[in-house]
Amino acid sequence: MKKILVTGGTGYIGSHTAIELISKGYQPLLIDNLSNSKIERLDQIQKITGVRPEFVQVEMCDGAAMRSLFQAHPDIAAVIHFAAVLQVGESVENPLFYYRNNIVSTLNLLDCMKEFKVKPIVFSSSCTVYGNPDSLPVTEFAPIKEAVSPYGNTKKMCEDILRDTSKATDIDVISLRYFNPIGNHASAEIGEEPHGIPTHLIPYLTQTARGIRPHLNIFGGDYATHDGTCIRDYLHVVDLAKAHIAAIERQLSKKQEKQYEVYNIGTGIGYSVLDMVQAFEKATGKAVPYQIVDRRAGDVEAVYADTSAASEKLGWKAELGLEDMFRSAWDWELKLEH
Ligand code: UFG
């Protein structure tokens, strides 16, 4: 059983990935500082898989603590790096915190990988690096645009750090540029737990359908899209988790061709915000009152992925559709206490 270090392992995507790793016979070692997730995730993962993953609470910005972790676990075969602070608005208000946290943690991790000779790393990047793309669907060759937020910039900077490190060391990097992950594990045991008023579309939408919010505010109705609202490529978080397994397996089976590889992880299909509202209502039978309000600063008009590289090189394709995404998001919403 190969041991895979998962940073941010109790978070939304990290915990879904831990489940997929366990189901594929890997031994995930989860680390997290629990600043944005709860230790109960371990119970939930155990309930779903029958296995309680090993967990260490560690502050990745503490270099000595990271060294001790690697010293205590000489059998780490590969790393999946999710840990990051990720609220766009908060990053605009507190850029130093965002840069320090997301960059220093990555530097400490890479220092340890170099020292303890752990070569493969899969990095959690984002389609945010493309900004407003010049053509759609966007491929991995599209130019990287100036980031609109410090959060987005940390993703770009971490990609640069990883690329340069891969050139100078024998560390092998796969950066996965996620589009918009939504939904939850079908068991409704784990899911996204937004703090306070949600900023992402789906938690806001499910809270509105539940009556917690009076209506969904749709940001902008005058974009140059088929119905005037923004277009995104929404993918199921379980499909996204599986993309990490595909990337790790490419690395561990020595199939990685370049020391730095990057893949778009999306479905390839763009839906507008209004399409999403209608599809949610159809999948769940619940009405979502909405209002069209002003555009939100920093939103791109439309972005969806060209997924051919992921399909060709990782052998990965999204399998779940909007209905699965919405059913699981709704089942999870009904379990949350607000
Ligand atoms: N939206 C609304 N109302 C809401 C929330 C969102 O209309 O209450 C719209 C947004 O304007 C956008 C779409 O729904 O058109 C999706 O918005 P999200 O906030 O759910 O996701 P984003 O596309 O803004 O976020 C993505 C990634 C983030 C990343 C961000 C950076 O999911 O991790 O891009 O630009 F930070």
Coordinates of C-alpha atoms and ligand atoms in Angstrom, one line a residue:
M1 CA 0.0 0.0 0.0
K2 CA 1.6 3.2 -1.1
K3 CA 1.5 6.1 1.3
I4 CA 0.2 9.4 -0.3
L5 CA 0.6 12.6 1.7
V6 CA -2.6 14.7 1.2
T7 CA -2.2 18.4 2.3
G8 CA -5.5 20.0 3.2
G9 CA -6.7 16.5 3.6
T10 CA -9.8 17.3 5.7
G11 CA -11.0 20.0 3.3
Y12 CA -13.7 19.7 0.7
I13 CA -11.7 18.3 -2.2
G14 CA -9.0 16.7 0.0
S15 CA -11.5 14.5 1.9
H16 CA -13.2 13.4 -1.4
T17 CA -9.8 12.5 -2.7
A18 CA -8.9 10.6 0.5
I19 CA -12.0 8.4 -0.2
E20 CA -10.9 7.7 -3.7
L21 CA -7.4 6.9 -2.7
I22 CA -8.6 4.4 0.0
S23 CA -10.9 2.8 -2.5
K24 CA -8.0 2.3 -4.9
G25 CA -5.8 0.7 -2.2
Y26 CA -3.6 3.6 -1.3
Q27 CA -2.8 4.7 2.2
P28 CA -3.6 8.4 2.5
L29 CA -1.7 10.4 5.2
L30 CA -3.9 13.5 5.7
I31 CA -2.5 16.7 7.1
D32 CA -4.4 19.9 7.8
N33 CA -4.2 22.9 10.2
L34 CA -8.0 22.6 10.6
S35 CA -8.4 26.3 10.0
N36 CA -11.2 25.7 7.5
S37 CA -12.3 22.1 8.1
K38 CA -13.2 19.8 11.0
I39 CA -11.6 16.8 12.5
E40 CA -15.0 15.0 12.2
R41 CA -14.1 14.5 8.5
L42 CA -12.1 11.5 9.6
D43 CA -15.1 9.9 11.2
Q44 CA -17.1 10.5 8.0
I45 CA -14.3 9.1 5.7
Q46 CA -14.2 6.1 8.0
K47 CA -17.9 5.6 7.8
I48 CA -17.8 5.7 4.0
T49 CA -14.7 3.6 3.4
G50 CA -14.4 1.5 6.6
V51 CA -10.8 2.9 6.9
R52 CA -9.8 5.6 9.3
P53 CA -7.0 7.6 7.5
E54 CA -3.9 8.6 9.4
F55 CA -4.1 12.3 10.3
V56 CA -1.6 14.8 11.6
Q57 CA -2.6 18.4 12.5
V58 CA 0.3 20.5 11.2
E59 CA 0.8 24.1 10.2
M60 CA 2.6 23.9 6.9
C61 CA 4.1 27.4 7.3
D62 CA 6.1 25.9 10.1
G63 CA 9.2 24.5 8.4
A64 CA 10.4 22.6 11.4
A65 CA 7.0 20.9 11.9
M66 CA 7.0 19.9 8.2
R67 CA 10.5 18.4 8.5
S68 CA 9.4 16.4 11.6
L69 CA 6.4 15.1 9.6
F70 CA 8.6 13.9 6.7
Q71 CA 11.1 12.4 9.2
A72 CA 8.3 10.5 10.9
H73 CA 7.0 9.2 7.6
P74 CA 10.0 8.1 5.5
D75 CA 7.6 6.0 3.3
I76 CA 5.7 8.8 1.6
A77 CA 5.5 7.8 -2.0
A78 CA 3.9 10.9 -3.5
V79 CA 2.1 14.2 -2.5
I80 CA -1.2 15.8 -3.4
H81 CA -1.1 19.4 -2.4
F82 CA -4.5 21.0 -1.7
A83 CA -3.8 23.1 1.4
A84 CA -4.5 26.8 0.8
V85 CA -6.7 29.6 1.9
L86 CA -9.2 30.2 -0.9
Q87 CA -11.6 33.1 -0.5
V88 CA -11.2 35.5 -3.3
G89 CA -12.7 38.5 -1.4
E90 CA -10.8 37.8 1.8
S91 CA -7.6 37.7 -0.3
V92 CA -8.2 41.2 -1.6
E93 CA -8.6 42.5 1.9
N94 CA -5.7 40.6 3.4
P95 CA -3.1 39.9 0.6
L96 CA -0.2 39.3 2.9
F97 CA -1.9 36.5 4.8
Y98 CA -2.8 34.9 1.4
Y99 CA 0.7 35.2 0.0
R100 CA 2.4 34.1 3.2
N101 CA 0.1 31.1 3.7
N102 CA -0.2 29.7 0.2
I103 CA 3.4 30.4 -0.8
V104 CA 5.3 29.6 2.3
S105 CA 3.5 26.3 2.8
T106 CA 4.3 25.3 -0.7
L107 CA 8.0 26.3 -0.3
N108 CA 8.2 24.3 2.9
L109 CA 6.6 21.3 1.3
L110 CA 9.0 21.4 -1.7
D111 CA 12.0 21.8 0.7
C112 CA 11.0 18.6 2.5
M113 CA 10.3 16.7 -0.8
K114 CA 13.8 17.6 -2.0
E115 CA 15.5 16.7 1.3
F116 CA 13.6 13.5 1.8
K117 CA 13.7 12.5 -1.9
V118 CA 9.9 12.3 -2.5
K119 CA 9.5 13.0 -6.2
P120 CA 5.9 13.1 -7.4
I121 CA 3.5 16.0 -6.5
V122 CA 0.1 16.8 -7.9
F123 CA -0.8 20.4 -7.4
S124 CA -4.3 21.9 -7.0
S125 CA -4.3 24.8 -9.5
S126 CA -7.3 26.6 -11.0
C127 CA -8.7 27.8 -14.3
T128 CA -8.5 31.2 -12.7
V129 CA -5.0 31.4 -14.2
Y130 CA -6.6 31.9 -17.7
G131 CA -8.5 35.0 -16.6
N132 CA -11.0 35.9 -19.4
P133 CA -9.7 33.5 -22.1
D134 CA -9.3 34.8 -25.7
S135 CA -10.9 31.6 -27.1
L136 CA -13.1 28.8 -25.9
P137 CA -12.9 26.0 -24.9
V138 CA -9.7 27.0 -23.2
T139 CA -6.6 24.7 -23.7
E140 CA -3.5 24.4 -21.5
F141 CA -1.7 26.4 -24.1
A142 CA -3.8 29.5 -23.5
P143 CA -1.9 32.5 -22.2
I144 CA -1.8 33.0 -18.5
K145 CA -3.5 36.3 -17.6
E146 CA -2.8 38.7 -14.9
A147 CA -4.7 37.5 -11.8
V148 CA -7.6 39.5 -10.6
S149 CA -7.1 38.6 -6.9
P150 CA -4.2 37.7 -4.6
Y151 CA -5.8 34.3 -4.2
G152 CA -5.7 33.7 -8.0
N153 CA -2.2 35.1 -8.0
T154 CA -1.0 32.5 -5.4
K155 CA -2.2 29.7 -7.7
K156 CA -0.2 31.2 -10.6
M157 CA 2.9 31.8 -8.4
C158 CA 2.8 28.3 -7.0
E159 CA 2.6 26.9 -10.6
D160 CA 5.7 29.0 -11.4
I161 CA 7.5 27.8 -8.3
L162 CA 6.7 24.2 -9.1
R163 CA 7.7 24.6 -12.7
D164 CA 11.1 26.1 -11.8
T165 CA 11.6 23.5 -9.1
S166 CA 10.9 20.7 -11.5
K167 CA 13.6 22.0 -13.8
A168 CA 16.3 22.2 -11.0
T169 CA 15.5 19.1 -9.0
D170 CA 14.1 15.6 -9.8
I171 CA 10.7 16.5 -8.4
D172 CA 7.9 15.6 -10.9
V173 CA 4.9 17.9 -11.0
I174 CA 1.4 17.6 -12.4
S175 CA -0.7 20.7 -11.9
L176 CA -4.4 20.2 -12.3
R177 CA -6.3 23.3 -13.3
Y178 CA -9.7 22.8 -11.9
F179 CA -12.8 24.4 -13.3
N180 CA -15.8 24.7 -10.9
P181 CA -16.1 21.7 -8.6
I182 CA -19.5 21.2 -7.0
G183 CA -21.6 18.5 -5.5
N184 CA -20.7 16.0 -2.8
H185 CA -20.1 12.3 -2.1
A186 CA -23.4 10.4 -2.8
S187 CA -23.6 9.2 0.8
A188 CA -24.1 12.8 1.9
E189 CA -21.6 12.1 4.7
I190 CA -19.1 14.7 3.6
G191 CA -19.4 18.0 1.6
E192 CA -18.7 21.6 1.3
E193 CA -19.3 23.6 4.6
P194 CA -19.3 27.3 3.8
H195 CA -18.6 29.6 6.7
G196 CA -21.1 32.4 7.0
I197 CA -22.8 33.7 3.8
P198 CA -21.6 31.5 0.9
T199 CA -19.7 33.2 -1.9
H200 CA -19.8 30.3 -4.3
L201 CA -22.9 29.7 -6.4
I202 CA -24.0 26.3 -5.4
P203 CA -24.1 26.7 -1.6
Y204 CA -25.9 30.0 -2.0
L205 CA -28.4 28.3 -4.4
T206 CA -29.1 25.4 -2.1
Q207 CA -29.5 27.7 0.9
T208 CA -32.0 29.7 -1.1
A209 CA -33.9 26.6 -2.1
R210 CA -34.0 25.7 1.6
G211 CA -35.4 29.1 2.5
I212 CA -32.4 30.3 4.4
R213 CA -31.8 33.1 1.9
P214 CA -34.7 34.9 0.4
H215 CA -33.3 34.8 -3.2
L216 CA -30.3 34.1 -5.2
N217 CA -28.5 37.2 -6.5
I218 CA -27.3 36.5 -10.0
F219 CA -24.3 38.7 -10.7
G220 CA -24.9 40.3 -14.1
G221 CA -27.5 39.7 -16.8
D222 CA -25.9 41.6 -19.6
Y223 CA -22.9 39.4 -20.5
A224 CA -22.4 38.4 -24.1
T225 CA -23.7 34.9 -23.5
H226 CA -26.9 33.1 -24.7
D227 CA -29.0 34.4 -21.7
G228 CA -26.8 37.2 -20.4
T229 CA -25.4 35.3 -17.4
C230 CA -21.8 34.0 -16.9
I231 CA -20.8 30.7 -18.1
R232 CA -18.7 28.1 -16.2
D233 CA -17.6 24.5 -16.5
Y234 CA -19.1 22.8 -13.4
L235 CA -17.7 19.4 -12.5
H236 CA -18.6 16.9 -9.8
V237 CA -16.1 16.8 -6.9
V238 CA -16.0 13.0 -7.1
D239 CA -14.9 13.2 -10.7
L240 CA -12.3 15.8 -9.7
A241 CA -11.0 13.5 -6.9
K242 CA -10.6 10.7 -9.4
A243 CA -8.5 13.0 -11.6
H244 CA -6.0 13.1 -8.8
I245 CA -5.8 9.3 -8.7
A246 CA -5.2 9.3 -12.4
A247 CA -2.4 11.9 -12.1
I248 CA -0.8 10.0 -9.2
E249 CA -0.9 6.8 -11.1
R250 CA 0.7 8.4 -14.1
Q251 CA 3.5 9.5 -11.9
L252 CA 3.9 6.3 -9.9
S253 CA 3.9 4.1 -13.0
K254 CA 6.6 6.4 -14.5
K255 CA 4.4 7.4 -17.4
Q256 CA 4.9 11.2 -16.8
E257 CA 6.6 12.5 -20.0
K258 CA 7.7 16.0 -18.9
Q259 CA 8.8 16.9 -15.4
Y260 CA 6.1 19.6 -15.3
E261 CA 2.8 18.7 -16.8
V262 CA -0.5 20.6 -16.6
Y263 CA -4.0 19.5 -17.3
N264 CA -7.4 21.1 -17.4
I265 CA -9.9 19.3 -15.2
G266 CA -13.5 20.1 -16.2
T267 CA -16.3 18.5 -18.2
G268 CA -15.8 20.6 -21.3
I269 CA -19.4 21.9 -21.1
G270 CA -20.3 25.5 -20.2
Y271 CA -23.5 26.3 -18.4
S272 CA -24.8 29.8 -17.6
V273 CA -26.0 30.7 -14.1
L274 CA -29.6 30.6 -15.3
D275 CA -29.0 27.2 -16.9
M276 CA -27.8 26.0 -13.4
V277 CA -30.9 27.4 -11.6
Q278 CA -33.2 25.7 -14.1
A279 CA -31.2 22.4 -13.9
F280 CA -31.3 22.5 -10.1
E281 CA -35.0 23.0 -10.1
K282 CA -35.5 20.1 -12.5
A283 CA -33.2 17.7 -10.5
T284 CA -34.7 18.5 -7.1
G285 CA -38.2 19.8 -7.7
K286 CA -37.3 22.8 -5.5
A287 CA -37.8 26.4 -6.6
V288 CA -35.0 28.9 -6.5
P289 CA -36.2 32.5 -6.4
Y290 CA -33.6 34.8 -7.9
Q291 CA -32.9 38.4 -8.8
I292 CA -30.5 39.7 -11.4
V293 CA -28.2 42.2 -9.8
D294 CA -25.0 44.0 -10.8
R295 CA -22.0 42.2 -12.1
R296 CA -19.5 41.0 -9.5
A297 CA -16.0 42.5 -9.7
G298 CA -13.5 40.1 -11.1
D299 CA -15.9 37.6 -12.7
V300 CA -14.9 36.3 -16.1
E301 CA -17.7 36.2 -18.7
A302 CA -17.3 32.6 -19.8
V303 CA -14.8 29.8 -19.3
Y304 CA -14.9 26.1 -20.0
A305 CA -12.3 23.5 -20.6
D306 CA -10.8 21.7 -23.5
T307 CA -10.3 18.4 -21.7
S308 CA -8.6 16.5 -24.5
A309 CA -5.1 16.4 -22.8
A310 CA -6.6 15.0 -19.6
S311 CA -8.4 12.4 -21.5
E312 CA -5.4 11.4 -23.7
K313 CA -2.6 11.5 -21.1
L314 CA -4.4 10.8 -17.8
G315 CA -7.1 8.6 -19.2
W316 CA -9.5 10.7 -17.2
K317 CA -12.9 12.0 -18.2
A318 CA -15.7 13.5 -16.1
E319 CA -18.5 10.9 -15.8
L320 CA -21.1 12.5 -13.6
G321 CA -23.6 15.1 -14.9
L322 CA -25.6 18.0 -13.5
E323 CA -28.3 15.8 -12.0
D324 CA -25.8 13.9 -9.8
M325 CA -24.1 17.2 -8.9
F326 CA -27.4 18.8 -7.8
R327 CA -28.9 15.8 -6.1
S328 CA -25.8 15.3 -4.0
A329 CA -25.6 19.1 -3.2
W330 CA -29.2 19.1 -2.1
D331 CA -28.9 15.9 0.0
W332 CA -25.9 17.5 1.7
E333 CA -27.6 20.8 2.2
L334 CA -30.5 19.1 4.0
K335 CA -28.0 17.6 6.5
L336 CA -26.3 20.9 7.3
E337 CA -27.4 22.8 10.4
H338 CA -27.3 26.5 9.9
Ligands
UFG1 N1 -22.7 33.6 -8.9 C1 -23.9 34.3 -8.7 N2 -24.4 34.4 -7.5 C2 -23.8 34.0 -6.4 C3 -22.6 33.3 -6.5 C4 -22.1 33.2 -7.8 O1 -24.5 34.7 -9.7 O2 -24.3 34.2 -5.3 C5 -22.2 33.4 -10.2 C6 -20.8 34.1 -10.4 O3 -21.0 35.4 -10.9 C7 -20.2 33.1 -11.5 C8 -20.8 31.8 -11.2 O4 -22.0 32.0 -10.4 O5 -20.7 33.5 -12.8 C9 -19.9 30.9 -10.4 O6 -19.4 31.6 -9.3 P1 -18.6 30.9 -8.1 O7 -18.3 31.9 -7.1 O8 -19.3 29.7 -7.6 O9 -17.3 30.4 -8.8 P2 -16.2 31.3 -9.6 O10 -16.3 30.9 -11.0 O11 -16.2 32.7 -9.3 O12 -14.9 30.6 -8.9 C10 -13.9 30.1 -9.6 C11 -13.3 29.0 -8.6 C12 -12.7 29.7 -7.4 C13 -11.8 30.7 -7.8 C14 -12.4 31.7 -8.7 C15 -11.4 32.8 -9.1 O13 -14.3 28.1 -8.3 O14 -12.0 28.7 -6.6 O15 -13.0 31.1 -9.8 O16 -11.7 33.7 -10.0 F1 -11.3 31.4 -6.7

